[in-house]
JSON list of C-alpha atoms in Angstrom, two decimals:
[
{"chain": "A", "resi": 1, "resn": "UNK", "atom": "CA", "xyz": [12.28, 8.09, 7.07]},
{"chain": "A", "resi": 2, "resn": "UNK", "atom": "CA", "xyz": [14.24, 4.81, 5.50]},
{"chain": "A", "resi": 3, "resn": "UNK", "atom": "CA", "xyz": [13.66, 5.21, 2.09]},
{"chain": "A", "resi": 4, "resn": "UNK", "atom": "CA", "xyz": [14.02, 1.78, -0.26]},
{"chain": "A", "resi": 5, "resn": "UNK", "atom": "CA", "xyz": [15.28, 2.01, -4.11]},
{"chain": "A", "resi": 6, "resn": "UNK", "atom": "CA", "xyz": [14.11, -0.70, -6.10]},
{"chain": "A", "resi": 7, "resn": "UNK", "atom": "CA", "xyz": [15.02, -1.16, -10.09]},
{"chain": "A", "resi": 8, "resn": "UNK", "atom": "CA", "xyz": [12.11, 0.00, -12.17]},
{"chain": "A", "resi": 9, "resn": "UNK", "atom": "CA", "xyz": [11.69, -3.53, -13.97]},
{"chain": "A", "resi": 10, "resn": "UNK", "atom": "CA", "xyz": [12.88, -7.02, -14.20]},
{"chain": "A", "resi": 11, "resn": "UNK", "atom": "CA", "xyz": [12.19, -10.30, -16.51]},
{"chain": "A", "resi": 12, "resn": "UNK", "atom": "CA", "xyz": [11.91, -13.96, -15.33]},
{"chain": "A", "resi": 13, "resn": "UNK", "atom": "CA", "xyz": [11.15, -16.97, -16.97]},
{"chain": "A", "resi": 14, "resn": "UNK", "atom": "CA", "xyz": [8.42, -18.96, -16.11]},
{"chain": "A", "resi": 15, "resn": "UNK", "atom": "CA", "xyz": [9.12, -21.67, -13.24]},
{"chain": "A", "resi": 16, "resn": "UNK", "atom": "CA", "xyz": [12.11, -19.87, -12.57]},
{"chain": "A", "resi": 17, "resn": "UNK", "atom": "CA", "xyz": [12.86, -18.18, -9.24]},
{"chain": "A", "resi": 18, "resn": "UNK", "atom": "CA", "xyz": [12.22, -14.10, -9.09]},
{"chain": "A", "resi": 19, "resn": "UNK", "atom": "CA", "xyz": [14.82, -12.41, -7.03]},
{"chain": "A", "resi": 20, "resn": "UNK", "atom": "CA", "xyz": [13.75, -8.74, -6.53]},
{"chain": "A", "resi": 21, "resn": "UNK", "atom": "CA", "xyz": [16.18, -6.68, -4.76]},
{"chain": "A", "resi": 22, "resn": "UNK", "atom": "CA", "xyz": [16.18, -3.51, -2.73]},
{"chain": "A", "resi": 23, "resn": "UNK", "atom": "CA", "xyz": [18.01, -0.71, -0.77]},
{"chain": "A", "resi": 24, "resn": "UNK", "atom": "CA", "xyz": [17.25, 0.70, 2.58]},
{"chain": "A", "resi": 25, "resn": "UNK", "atom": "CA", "xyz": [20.14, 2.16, 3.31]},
{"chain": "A", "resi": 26, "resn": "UNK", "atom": "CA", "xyz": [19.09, 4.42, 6.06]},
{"chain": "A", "resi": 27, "resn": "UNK", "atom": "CA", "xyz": [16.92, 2.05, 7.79]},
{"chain": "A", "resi": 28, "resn": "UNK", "atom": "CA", "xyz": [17.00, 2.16, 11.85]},
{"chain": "A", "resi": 29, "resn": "UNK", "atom": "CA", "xyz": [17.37, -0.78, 13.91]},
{"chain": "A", "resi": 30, "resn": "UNK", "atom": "CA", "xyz": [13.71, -0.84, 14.44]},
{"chain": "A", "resi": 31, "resn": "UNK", "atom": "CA", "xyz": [12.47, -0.24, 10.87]},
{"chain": "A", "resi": 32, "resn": "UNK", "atom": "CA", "xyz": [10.51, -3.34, 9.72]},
{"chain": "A", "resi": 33, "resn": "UNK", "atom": "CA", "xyz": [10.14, -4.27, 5.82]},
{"chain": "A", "resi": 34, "resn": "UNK", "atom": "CA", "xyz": [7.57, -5.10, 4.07]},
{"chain": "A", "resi": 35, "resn": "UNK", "atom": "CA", "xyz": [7.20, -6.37, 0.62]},
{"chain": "A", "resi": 36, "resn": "UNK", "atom": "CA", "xyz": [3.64, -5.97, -1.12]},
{"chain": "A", "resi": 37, "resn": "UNK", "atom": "CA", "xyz": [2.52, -6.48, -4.68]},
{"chain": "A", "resi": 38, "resn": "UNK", "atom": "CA", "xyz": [-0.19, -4.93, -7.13]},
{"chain": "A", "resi": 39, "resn": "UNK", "atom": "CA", "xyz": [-1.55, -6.95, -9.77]},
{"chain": "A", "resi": 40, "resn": "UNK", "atom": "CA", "xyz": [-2.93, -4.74, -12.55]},
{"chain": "A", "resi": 41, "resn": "UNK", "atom": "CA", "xyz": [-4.91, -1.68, -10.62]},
{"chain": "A", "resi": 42, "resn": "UNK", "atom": "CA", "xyz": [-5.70, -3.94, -7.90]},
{"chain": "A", "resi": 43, "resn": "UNK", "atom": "CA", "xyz": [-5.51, -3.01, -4.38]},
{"chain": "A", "resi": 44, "resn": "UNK", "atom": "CA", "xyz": [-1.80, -4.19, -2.97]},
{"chain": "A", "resi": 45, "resn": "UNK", "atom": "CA", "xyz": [-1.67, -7.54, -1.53]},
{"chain": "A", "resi": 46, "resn": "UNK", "atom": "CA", "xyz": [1.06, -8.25, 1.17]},
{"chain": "A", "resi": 47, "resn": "UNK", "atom": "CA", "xyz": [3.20, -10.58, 0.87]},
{"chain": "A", "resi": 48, "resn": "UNK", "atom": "CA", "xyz": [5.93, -10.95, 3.38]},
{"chain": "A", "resi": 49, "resn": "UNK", "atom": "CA", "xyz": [7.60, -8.45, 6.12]},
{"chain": "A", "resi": 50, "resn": "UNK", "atom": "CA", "xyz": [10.70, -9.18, 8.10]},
{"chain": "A", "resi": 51, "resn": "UNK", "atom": "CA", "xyz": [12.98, -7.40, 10.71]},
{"chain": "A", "resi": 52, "resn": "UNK", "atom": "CA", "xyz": [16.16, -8.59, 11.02]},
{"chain": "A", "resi": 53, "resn": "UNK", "atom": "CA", "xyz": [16.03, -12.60, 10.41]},
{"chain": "A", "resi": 54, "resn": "UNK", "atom": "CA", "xyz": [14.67, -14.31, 7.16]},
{"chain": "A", "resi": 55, "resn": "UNK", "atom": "CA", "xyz": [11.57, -15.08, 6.81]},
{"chain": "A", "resi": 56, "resn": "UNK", "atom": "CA", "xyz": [9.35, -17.42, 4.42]},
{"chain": "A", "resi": 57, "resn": "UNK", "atom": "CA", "xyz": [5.94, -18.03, 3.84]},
{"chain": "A", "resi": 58, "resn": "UNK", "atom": "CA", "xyz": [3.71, -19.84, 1.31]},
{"chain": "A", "resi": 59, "resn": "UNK", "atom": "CA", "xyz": [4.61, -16.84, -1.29]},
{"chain": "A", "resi": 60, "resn": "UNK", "atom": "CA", "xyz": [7.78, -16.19, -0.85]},
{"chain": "A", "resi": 61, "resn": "UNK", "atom": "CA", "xyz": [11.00, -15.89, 0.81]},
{"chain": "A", "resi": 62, "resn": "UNK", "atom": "CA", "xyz": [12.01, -12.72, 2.42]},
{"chain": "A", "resi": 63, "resn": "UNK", "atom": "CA", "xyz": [16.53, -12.46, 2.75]},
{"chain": "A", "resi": 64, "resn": "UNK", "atom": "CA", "xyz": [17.92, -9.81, 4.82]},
{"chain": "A", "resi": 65, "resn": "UNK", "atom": "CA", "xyz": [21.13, -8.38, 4.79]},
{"chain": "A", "resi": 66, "resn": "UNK", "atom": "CA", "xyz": [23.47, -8.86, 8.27]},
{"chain": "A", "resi": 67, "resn": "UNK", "atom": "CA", "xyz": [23.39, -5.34, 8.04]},
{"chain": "A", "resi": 68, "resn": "UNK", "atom": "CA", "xyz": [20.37, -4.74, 6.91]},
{"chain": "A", "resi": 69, "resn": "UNK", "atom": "CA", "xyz": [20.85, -2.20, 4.12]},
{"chain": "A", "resi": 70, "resn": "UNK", "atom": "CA", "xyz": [19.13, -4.38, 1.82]},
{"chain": "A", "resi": 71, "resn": "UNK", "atom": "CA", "xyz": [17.25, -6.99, 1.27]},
{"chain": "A", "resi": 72, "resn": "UNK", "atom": "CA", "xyz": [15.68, -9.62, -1.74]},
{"chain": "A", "resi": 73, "resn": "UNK", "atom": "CA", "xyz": [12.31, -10.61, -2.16]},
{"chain": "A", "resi": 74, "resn": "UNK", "atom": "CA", "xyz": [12.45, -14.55, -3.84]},
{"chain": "A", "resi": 75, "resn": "UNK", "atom": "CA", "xyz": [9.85, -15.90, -5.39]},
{"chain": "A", "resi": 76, "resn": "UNK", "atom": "CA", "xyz": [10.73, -19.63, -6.08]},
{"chain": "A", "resi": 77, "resn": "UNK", "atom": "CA", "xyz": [8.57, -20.78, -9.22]},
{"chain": "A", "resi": 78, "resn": "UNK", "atom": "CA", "xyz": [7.38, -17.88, -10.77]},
{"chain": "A", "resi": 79, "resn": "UNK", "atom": "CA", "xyz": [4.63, -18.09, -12.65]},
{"chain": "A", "resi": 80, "resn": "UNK", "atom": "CA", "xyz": [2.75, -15.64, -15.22]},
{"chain": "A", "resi": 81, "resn": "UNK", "atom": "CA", "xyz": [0.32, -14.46, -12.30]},
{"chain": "A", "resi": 82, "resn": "UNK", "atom": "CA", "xyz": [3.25, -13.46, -10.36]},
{"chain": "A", "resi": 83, "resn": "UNK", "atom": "CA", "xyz": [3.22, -10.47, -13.22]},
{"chain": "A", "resi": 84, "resn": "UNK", "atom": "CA", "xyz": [3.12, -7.01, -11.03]},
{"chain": "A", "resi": 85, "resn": "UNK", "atom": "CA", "xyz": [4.49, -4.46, -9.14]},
{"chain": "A", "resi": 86, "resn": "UNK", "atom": "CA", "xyz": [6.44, -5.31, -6.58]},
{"chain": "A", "resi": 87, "resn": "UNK", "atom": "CA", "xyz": [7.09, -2.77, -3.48]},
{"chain": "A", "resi": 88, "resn": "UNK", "atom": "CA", "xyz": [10.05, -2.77, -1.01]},
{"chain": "A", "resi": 89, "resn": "UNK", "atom": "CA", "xyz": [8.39, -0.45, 1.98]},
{"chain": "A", "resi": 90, "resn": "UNK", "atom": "CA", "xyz": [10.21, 0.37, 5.15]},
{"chain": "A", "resi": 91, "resn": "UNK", "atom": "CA", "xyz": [7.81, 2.63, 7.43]},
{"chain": "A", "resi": 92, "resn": "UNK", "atom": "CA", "xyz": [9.05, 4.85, 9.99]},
{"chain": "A", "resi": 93, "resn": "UNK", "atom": "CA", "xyz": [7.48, 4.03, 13.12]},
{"chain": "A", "resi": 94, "resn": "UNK", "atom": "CA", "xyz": [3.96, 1.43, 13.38]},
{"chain": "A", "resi": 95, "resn": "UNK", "atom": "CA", "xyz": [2.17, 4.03, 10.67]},
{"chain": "A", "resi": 96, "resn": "UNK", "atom": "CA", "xyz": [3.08, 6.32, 8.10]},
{"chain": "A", "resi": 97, "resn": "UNK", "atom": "CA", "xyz": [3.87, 3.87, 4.24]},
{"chain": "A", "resi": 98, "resn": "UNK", "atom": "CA", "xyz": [5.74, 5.69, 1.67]},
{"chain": "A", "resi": 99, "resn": "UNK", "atom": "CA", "xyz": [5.09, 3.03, -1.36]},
{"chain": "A", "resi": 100, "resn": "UNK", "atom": "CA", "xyz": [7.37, 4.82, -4.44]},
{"chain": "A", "resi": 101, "resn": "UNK", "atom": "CA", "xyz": [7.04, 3.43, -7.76]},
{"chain": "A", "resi": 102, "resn": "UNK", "atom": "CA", "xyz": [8.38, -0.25, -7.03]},
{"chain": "A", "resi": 103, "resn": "UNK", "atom": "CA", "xyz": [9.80, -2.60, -9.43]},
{"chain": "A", "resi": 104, "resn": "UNK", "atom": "CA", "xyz": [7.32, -4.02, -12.40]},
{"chain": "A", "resi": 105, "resn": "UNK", "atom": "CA", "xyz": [8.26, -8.06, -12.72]},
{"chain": "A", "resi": 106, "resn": "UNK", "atom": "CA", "xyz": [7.17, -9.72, -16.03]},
{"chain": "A", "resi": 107, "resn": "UNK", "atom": "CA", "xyz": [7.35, -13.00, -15.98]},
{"chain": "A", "resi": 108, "resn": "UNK", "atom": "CA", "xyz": [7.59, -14.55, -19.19]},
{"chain": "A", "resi": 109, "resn": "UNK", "atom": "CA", "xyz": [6.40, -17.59, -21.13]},
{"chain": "B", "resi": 1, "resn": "UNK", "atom": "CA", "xyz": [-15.34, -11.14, 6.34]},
{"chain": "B", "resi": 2, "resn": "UNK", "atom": "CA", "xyz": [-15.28, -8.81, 3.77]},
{"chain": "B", "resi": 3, "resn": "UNK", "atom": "CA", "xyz": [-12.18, -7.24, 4.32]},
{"chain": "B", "resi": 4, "resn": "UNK", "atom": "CA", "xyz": [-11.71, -3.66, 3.03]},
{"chain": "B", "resi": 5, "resn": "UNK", "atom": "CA", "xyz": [-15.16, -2.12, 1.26]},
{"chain": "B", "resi": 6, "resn": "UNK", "atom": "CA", "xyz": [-15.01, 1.17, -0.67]},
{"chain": "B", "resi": 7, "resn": "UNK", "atom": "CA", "xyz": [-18.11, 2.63, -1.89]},
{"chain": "B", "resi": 8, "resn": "UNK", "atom": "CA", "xyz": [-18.65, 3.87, -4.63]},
{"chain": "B", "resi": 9, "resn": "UNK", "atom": "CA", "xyz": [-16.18, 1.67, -7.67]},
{"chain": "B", "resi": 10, "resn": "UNK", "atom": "CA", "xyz": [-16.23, 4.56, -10.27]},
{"chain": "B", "resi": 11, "resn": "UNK", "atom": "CA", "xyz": [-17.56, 7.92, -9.68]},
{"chain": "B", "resi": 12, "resn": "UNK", "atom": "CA", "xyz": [-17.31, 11.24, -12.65]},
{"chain": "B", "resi": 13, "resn": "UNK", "atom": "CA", "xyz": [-17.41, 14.30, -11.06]},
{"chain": "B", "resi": 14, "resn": "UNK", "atom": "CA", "xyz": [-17.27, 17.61, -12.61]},
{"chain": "B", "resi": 15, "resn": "UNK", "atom": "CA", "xyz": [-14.88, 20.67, -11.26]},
{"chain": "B", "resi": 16, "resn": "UNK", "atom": "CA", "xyz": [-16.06, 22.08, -8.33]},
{"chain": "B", "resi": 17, "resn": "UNK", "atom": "CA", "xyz": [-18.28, 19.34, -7.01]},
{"chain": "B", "resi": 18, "resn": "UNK", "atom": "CA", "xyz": [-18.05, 17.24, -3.63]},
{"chain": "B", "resi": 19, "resn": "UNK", "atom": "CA", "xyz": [-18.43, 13.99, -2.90]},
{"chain": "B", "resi": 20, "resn": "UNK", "atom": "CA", "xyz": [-17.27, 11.45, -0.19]},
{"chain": "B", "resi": 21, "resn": "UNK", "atom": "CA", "xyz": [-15.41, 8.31, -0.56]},
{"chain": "B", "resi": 22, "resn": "UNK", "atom": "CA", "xyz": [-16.48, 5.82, 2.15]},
{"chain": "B", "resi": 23, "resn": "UNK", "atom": "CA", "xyz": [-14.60, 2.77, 3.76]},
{"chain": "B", "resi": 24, "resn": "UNK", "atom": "CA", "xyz": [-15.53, 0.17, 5.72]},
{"chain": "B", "resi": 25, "resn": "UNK", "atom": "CA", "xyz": [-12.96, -2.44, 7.81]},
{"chain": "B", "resi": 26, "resn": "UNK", "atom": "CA", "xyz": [-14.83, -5.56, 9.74]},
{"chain": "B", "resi": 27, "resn": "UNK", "atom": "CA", "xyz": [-11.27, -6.96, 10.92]},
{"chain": "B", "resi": 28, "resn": "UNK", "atom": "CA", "xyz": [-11.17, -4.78, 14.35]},
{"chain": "B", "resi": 29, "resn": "UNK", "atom": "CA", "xyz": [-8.30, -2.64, 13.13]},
{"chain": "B", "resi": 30, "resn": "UNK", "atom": "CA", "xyz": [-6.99, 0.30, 15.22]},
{"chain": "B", "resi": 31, "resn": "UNK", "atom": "CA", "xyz": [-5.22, 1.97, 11.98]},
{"chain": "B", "resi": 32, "resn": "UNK", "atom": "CA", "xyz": [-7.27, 3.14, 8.42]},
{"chain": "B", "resi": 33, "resn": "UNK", "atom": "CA", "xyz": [-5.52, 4.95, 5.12]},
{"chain": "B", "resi": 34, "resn": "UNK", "atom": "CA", "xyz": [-6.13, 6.75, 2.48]},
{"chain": "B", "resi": 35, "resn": "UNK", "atom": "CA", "xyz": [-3.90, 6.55, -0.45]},
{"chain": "B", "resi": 36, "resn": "UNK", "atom": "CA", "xyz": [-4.13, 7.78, -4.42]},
{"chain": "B", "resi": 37, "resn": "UNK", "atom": "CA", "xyz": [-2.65, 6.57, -7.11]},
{"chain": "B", "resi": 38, "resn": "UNK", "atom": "CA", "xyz": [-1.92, 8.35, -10.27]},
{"chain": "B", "resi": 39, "resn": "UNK", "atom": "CA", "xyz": [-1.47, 6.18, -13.63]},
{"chain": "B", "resi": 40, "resn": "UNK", "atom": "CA", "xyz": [1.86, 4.57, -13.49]},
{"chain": "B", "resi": 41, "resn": "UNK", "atom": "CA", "xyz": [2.51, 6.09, -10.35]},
{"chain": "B", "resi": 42, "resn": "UNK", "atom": "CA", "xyz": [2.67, 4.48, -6.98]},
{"chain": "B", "resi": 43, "resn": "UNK", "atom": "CA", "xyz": [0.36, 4.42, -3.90]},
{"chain": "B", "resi": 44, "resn": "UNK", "atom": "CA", "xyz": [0.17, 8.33, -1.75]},
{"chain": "B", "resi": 45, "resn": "UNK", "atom": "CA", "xyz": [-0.70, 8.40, 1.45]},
{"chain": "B", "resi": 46, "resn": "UNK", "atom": "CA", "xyz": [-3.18, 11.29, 1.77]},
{"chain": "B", "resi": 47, "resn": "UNK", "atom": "CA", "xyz": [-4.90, 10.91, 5.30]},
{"chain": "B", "resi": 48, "resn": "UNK", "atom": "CA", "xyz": [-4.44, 8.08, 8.18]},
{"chain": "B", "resi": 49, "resn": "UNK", "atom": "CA", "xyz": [-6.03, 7.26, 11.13]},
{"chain": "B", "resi": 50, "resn": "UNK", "atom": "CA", "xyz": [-3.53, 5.74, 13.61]},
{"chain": "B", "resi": 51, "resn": "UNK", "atom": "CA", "xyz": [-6.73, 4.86, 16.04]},
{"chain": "B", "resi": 52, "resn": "UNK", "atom": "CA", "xyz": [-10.56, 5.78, 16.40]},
{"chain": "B", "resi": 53, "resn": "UNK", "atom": "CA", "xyz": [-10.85, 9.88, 17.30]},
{"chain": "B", "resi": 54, "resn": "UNK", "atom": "CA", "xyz": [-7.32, 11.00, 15.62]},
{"chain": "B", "resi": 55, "resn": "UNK", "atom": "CA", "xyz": [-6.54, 11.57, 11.89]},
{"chain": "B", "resi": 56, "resn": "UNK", "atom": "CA", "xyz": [-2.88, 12.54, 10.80]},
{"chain": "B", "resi": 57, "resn": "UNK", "atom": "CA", "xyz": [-1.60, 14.67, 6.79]},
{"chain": "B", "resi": 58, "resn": "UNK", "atom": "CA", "xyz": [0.20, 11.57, 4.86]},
{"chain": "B", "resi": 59, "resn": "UNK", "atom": "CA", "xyz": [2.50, 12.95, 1.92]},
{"chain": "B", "resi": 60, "resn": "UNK", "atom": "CA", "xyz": [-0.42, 14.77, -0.31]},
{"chain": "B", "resi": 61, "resn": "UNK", "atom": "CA", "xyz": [-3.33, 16.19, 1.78]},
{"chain": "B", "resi": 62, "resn": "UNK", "atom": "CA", "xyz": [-4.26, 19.10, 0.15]},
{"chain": "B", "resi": 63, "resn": "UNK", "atom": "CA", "xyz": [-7.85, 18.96, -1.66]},
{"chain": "B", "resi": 64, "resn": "UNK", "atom": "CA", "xyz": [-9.04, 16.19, 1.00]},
{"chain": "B", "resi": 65, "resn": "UNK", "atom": "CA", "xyz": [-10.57, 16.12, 4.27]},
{"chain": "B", "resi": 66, "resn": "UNK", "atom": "CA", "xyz": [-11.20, 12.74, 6.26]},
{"chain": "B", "resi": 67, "resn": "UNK", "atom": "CA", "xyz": [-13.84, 11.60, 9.42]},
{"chain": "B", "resi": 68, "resn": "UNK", "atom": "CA", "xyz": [-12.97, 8.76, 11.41]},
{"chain": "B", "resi": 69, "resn": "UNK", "atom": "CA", "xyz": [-16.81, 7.70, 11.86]},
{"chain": "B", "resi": 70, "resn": "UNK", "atom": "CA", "xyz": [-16.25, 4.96, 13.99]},
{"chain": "B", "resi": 71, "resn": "UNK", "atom": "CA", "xyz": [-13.76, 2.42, 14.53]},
{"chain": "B", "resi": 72, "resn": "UNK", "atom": "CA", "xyz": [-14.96, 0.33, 11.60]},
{"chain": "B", "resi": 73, "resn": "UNK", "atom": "CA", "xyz": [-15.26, 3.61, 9.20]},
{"chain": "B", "resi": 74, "resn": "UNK", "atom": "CA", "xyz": [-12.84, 6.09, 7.64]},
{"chain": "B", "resi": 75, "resn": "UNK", "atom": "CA", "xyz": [-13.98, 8.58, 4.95]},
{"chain": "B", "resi": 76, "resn": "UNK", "atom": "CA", "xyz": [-12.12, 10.75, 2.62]},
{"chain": "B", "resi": 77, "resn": "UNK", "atom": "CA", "xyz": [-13.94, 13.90, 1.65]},
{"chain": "B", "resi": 78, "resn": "UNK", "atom": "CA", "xyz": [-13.30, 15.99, -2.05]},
{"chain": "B", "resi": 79, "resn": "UNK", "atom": "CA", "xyz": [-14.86, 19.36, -1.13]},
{"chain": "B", "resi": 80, "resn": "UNK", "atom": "CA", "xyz": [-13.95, 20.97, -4.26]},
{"chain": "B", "resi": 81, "resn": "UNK", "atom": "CA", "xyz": [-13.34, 18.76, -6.82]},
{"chain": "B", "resi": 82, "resn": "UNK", "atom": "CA", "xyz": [-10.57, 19.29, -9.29]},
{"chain": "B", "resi": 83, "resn": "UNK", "atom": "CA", "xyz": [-9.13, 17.54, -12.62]},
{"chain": "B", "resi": 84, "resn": "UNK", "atom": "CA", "xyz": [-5.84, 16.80, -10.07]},
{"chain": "B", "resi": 85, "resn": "UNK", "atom": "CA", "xyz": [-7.95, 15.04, -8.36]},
{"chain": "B", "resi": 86, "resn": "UNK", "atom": "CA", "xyz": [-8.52, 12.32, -10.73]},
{"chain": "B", "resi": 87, "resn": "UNK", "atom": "CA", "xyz": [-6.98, 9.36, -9.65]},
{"chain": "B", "resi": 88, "resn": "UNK", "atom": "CA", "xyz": [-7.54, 5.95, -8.17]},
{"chain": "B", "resi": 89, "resn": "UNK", "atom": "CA", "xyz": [-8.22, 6.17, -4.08]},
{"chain": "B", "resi": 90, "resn": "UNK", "atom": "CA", "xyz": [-7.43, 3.33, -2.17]},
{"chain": "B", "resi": 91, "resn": "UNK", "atom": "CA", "xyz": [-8.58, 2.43, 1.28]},
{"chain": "B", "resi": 92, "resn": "UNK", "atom": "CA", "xyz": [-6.07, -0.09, 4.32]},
{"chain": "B", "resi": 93, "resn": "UNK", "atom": "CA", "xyz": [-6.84, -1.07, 7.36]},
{"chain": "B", "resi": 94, "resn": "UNK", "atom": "CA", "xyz": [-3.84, -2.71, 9.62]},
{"chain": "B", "resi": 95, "resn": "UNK", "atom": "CA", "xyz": [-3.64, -3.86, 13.25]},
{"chain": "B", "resi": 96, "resn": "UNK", "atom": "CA", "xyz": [-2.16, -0.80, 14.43]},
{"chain": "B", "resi": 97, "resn": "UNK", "atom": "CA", "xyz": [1.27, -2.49, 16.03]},
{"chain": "B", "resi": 98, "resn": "UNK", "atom": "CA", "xyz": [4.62, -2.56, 14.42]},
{"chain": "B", "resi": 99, "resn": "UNK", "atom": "CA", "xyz": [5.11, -5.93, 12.27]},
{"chain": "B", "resi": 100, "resn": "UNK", "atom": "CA", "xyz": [1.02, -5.88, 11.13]},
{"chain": "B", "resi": 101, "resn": "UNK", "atom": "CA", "xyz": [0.47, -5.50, 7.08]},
{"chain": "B", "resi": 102, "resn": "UNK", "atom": "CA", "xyz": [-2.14, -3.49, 5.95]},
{"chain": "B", "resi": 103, "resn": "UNK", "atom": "CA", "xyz": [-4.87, -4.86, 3.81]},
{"chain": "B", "resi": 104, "resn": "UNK", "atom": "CA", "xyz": [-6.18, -2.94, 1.06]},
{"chain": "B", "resi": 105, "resn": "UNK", "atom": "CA", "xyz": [-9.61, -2.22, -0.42]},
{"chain": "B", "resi": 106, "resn": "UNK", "atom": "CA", "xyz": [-10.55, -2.43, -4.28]},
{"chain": "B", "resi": 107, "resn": "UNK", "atom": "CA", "xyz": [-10.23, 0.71, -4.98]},
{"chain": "B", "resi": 108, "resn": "UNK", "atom": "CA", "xyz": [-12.59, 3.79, -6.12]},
{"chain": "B", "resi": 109, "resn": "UNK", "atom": "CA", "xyz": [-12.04, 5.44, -9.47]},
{"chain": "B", "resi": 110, "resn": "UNK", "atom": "CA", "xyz": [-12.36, 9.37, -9.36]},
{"chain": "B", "resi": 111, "resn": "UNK", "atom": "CA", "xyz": [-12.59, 11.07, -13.08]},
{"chain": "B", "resi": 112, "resn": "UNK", "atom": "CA", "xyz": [-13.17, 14.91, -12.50]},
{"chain": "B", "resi": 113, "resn": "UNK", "atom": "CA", "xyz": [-13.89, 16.84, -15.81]}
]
C-alpha cells in the first residue's frame, strides 16, 4: 500500500494561497492521488486527484513531483470556509482508501 | 439526484443490541463503502463492495457485517452492539474504475451505552 504523511496542521491567512504538502514515498507507477477535504463532521468532499501530470480545477491546483514522491495541494485564495481537514490518499489498486488523520488547515482572519 | 443517503442521522443503542445502517447511491456506481470515524480520528474503512454480489474486510471489520442489497444499496449491520462501536459511520459510492472519487454520504451517528 503507498502510504501518504501529511503535517498534522497548518495556518493561512485569508486570501492567501494554502499550500498543503504530502509524502507518498512508496507510491507505484500506477497509484493515483487524491486529495479530499472534511468540513466539520461532514462527509469528505473531493477535491482534486492526479496521476502523474498537474492538474487544476475550480478548487484547486493539484502539483506533482517528477518523481512522484510527493505532491502539494494549492488552494489559491483561501478563504475562512476553506477551514478543514485536508487528506492526501493514494489507494492501492481502483478500491481499498486508507484516509489517516490528514492535515487540519485554519485559515485565519 | 440525491447523491449518498444514510438512514437513520443519529441512532442510541444500548450494549448488546442490533441495528442496521442503510445506504442508498442513485449515481449507477459499481463500488459502495463503509467507513467510521472516531472523534479526531480519520475515516476506517470497515466493509466495501467493489461491485453488486461481492463484499471485501477494509482495515476494521470486526463487530460489522454488510449486504450488498442491490446495486443501488449497501448496508452495514451491528449485531452486537458495543460502546467501541460508537462512532460516526459514513457511507461512498465511486464509479468503480481507477481515477473515479468517491462521494460520501452525511453520515449516521452511533452512541452505544
Amino acid at each position: 500500500d503507498a502510504k501518504t504523511t501529511q503535517p498534522p496542521s497548518m495556518d493561512c491567512a485569508e486570501g492567501r494561497a494554502a499550500n498543503l504538502p504530502c509524502n507518498h514515498s512508496t507510491i507505484s507507477g500506477n497509484e493515483y492521488v487524491y486529495w479530499y477535504r472534511q468540513i466539520h463532521s461532514q462527509g469528505p468532499q473531493y477535491i482534486i486527484h492526479g496521476l502523474k501530470n498537474n492538474e487544476t480545477n475550480e478548487m484547486a491546483s493539484l502539483i506533482i513531483t517528477e518523481d512522484r514522491k510527493s505532491s502539494t495541494l494549492i488552494l489559491p485564495h483561501a478563504t475562512l470556509r476553506d477551514t478543514a481537514v485536508y487528506y492526501c490518499i493514494s489507494p492501492p489498486g481502483t478500491y481499498k482508501y486508507i484516509f489517516g488523520t490528514g492535515t487540519r488547515l485554519k485559515v485565519l482572519a | 439526484n440525491a447523491g449518498v443517503t444514510q438512514t437513520p442521522k443519529f441512532q442510541v443503542l444500548k450494549t448488546g443490541q442490533s441495528m442496521t445502517l442503510q445506504c442508498a447511491q442513485d449515481m449507477n456506481h459499481n463500488s459502495m463503502y463503509w467507513y467510521r470515524q472516531d472523534p479526531g480520528m480519520g475515516l476506517r474503512l470497515i466493509y466495501y463492495s467493489a461491485s453488486e454480489g461481492t463484499t471485501d474486510k477494509g482495515e476494521v471489520p470486526n463487530g460489522y457485517n454488510v449486504s450488498r442489497l442491490n446495486k443501488r444499496e449497501f448496508s452495514l449491520r451491528l449485531e452486537s452492539a458495543a460502546p467501541s462501536q460508537t462512532s460516526v459511520y459514513f457511507c461512498a459510492s465511486r464509479g468503480g474504475q481507477a481515477g473515479y472519487e468517491q462521494y460520501f454520504g452525511p453520515g449516521t451517528r452511533l452512541t452505544v451505552t
